[in-house]
PDB file of C-alpha atoms in Angstrom:
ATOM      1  CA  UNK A   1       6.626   8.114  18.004  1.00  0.00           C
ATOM      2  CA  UNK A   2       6.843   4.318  16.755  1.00  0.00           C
ATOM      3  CA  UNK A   3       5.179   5.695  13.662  1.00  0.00           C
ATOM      4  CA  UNK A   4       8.241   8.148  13.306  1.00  0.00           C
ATOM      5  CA  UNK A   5      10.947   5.939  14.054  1.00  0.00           C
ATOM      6  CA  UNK A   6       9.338   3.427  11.307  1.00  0.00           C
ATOM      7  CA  UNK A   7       9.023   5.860   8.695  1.00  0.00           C
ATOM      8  CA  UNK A   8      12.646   7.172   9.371  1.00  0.00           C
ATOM      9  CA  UNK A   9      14.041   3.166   8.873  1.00  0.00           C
ATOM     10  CA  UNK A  10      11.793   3.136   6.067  1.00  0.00           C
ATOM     11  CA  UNK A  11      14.259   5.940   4.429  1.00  0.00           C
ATOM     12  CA  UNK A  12      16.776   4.755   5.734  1.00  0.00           C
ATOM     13  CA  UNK A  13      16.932   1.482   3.378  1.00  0.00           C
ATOM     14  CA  UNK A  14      15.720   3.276   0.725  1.00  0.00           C
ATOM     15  CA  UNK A  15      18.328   5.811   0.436  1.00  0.00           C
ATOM     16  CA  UNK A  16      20.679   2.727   1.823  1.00  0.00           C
ATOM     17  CA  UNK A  17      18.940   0.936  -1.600  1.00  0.00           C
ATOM     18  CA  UNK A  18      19.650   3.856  -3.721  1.00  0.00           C
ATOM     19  CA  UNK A  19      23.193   4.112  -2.980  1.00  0.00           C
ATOM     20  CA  UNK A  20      23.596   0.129  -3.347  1.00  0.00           C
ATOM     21  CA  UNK A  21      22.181   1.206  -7.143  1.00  0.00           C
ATOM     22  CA  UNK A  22      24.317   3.888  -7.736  1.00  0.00           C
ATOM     23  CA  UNK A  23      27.286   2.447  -6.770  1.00  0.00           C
ATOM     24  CA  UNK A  24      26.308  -0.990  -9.146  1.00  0.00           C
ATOM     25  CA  UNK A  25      25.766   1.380 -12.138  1.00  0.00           C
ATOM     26  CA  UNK A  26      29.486   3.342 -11.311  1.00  0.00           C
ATOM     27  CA  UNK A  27      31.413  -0.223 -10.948  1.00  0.00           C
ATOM     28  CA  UNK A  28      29.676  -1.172 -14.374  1.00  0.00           C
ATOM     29  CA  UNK A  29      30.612   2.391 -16.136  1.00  0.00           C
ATOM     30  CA  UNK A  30      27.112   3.381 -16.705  1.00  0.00           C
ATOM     31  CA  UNK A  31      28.268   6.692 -16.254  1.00  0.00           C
ATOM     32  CA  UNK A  32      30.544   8.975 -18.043  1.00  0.00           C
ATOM     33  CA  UNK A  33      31.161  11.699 -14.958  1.00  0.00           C
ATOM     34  CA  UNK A  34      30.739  11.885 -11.043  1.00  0.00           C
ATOM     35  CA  UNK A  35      28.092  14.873 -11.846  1.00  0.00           C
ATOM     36  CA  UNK A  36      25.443  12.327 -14.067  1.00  0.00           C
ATOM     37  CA  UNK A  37      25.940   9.895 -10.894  1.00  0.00           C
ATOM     38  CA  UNK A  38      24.756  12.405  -8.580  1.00  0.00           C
ATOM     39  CA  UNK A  39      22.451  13.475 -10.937  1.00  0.00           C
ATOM     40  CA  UNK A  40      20.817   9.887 -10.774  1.00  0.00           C
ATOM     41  CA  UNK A  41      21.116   9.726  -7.231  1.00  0.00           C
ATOM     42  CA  UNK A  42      18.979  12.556  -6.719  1.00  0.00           C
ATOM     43  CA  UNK A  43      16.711  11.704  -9.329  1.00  0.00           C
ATOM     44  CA  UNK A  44      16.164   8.909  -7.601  1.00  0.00           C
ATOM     45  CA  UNK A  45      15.524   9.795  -4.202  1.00  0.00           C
ATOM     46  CA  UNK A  46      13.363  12.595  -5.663  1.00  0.00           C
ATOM     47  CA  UNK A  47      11.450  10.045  -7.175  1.00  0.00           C
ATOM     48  CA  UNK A  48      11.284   6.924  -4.500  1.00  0.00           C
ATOM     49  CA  UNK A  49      11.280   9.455  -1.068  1.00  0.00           C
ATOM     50  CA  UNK A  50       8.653  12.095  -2.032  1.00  0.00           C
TER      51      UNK A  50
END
């Protein structure tokens, strides 16, 4: 169960990191559209979660 509950914080502050990103990369007009942001928002939890 403590196994569980570790690996769900884990994701937690990853997804908690990825939105931190995201949201960096909007205020600095890295992207042209909402769509590419979500785009690289699920790129990246593709990429870090799996």
């Amino acid at each position: 169960m403590a196994k569980a509950v570790e690996q769900e914080n884990e994701r937690a502050s990853y997804e908690a990191l990825i939105d931190y990103v995201v949201q960096s990369a909007r205020d600095a007009q890295m992207f042209c559209t909402g769509e590419s942001v979500e785009a690289a928002r699920e790129h990246l939890c593709q990429t870090i979660l799996s």
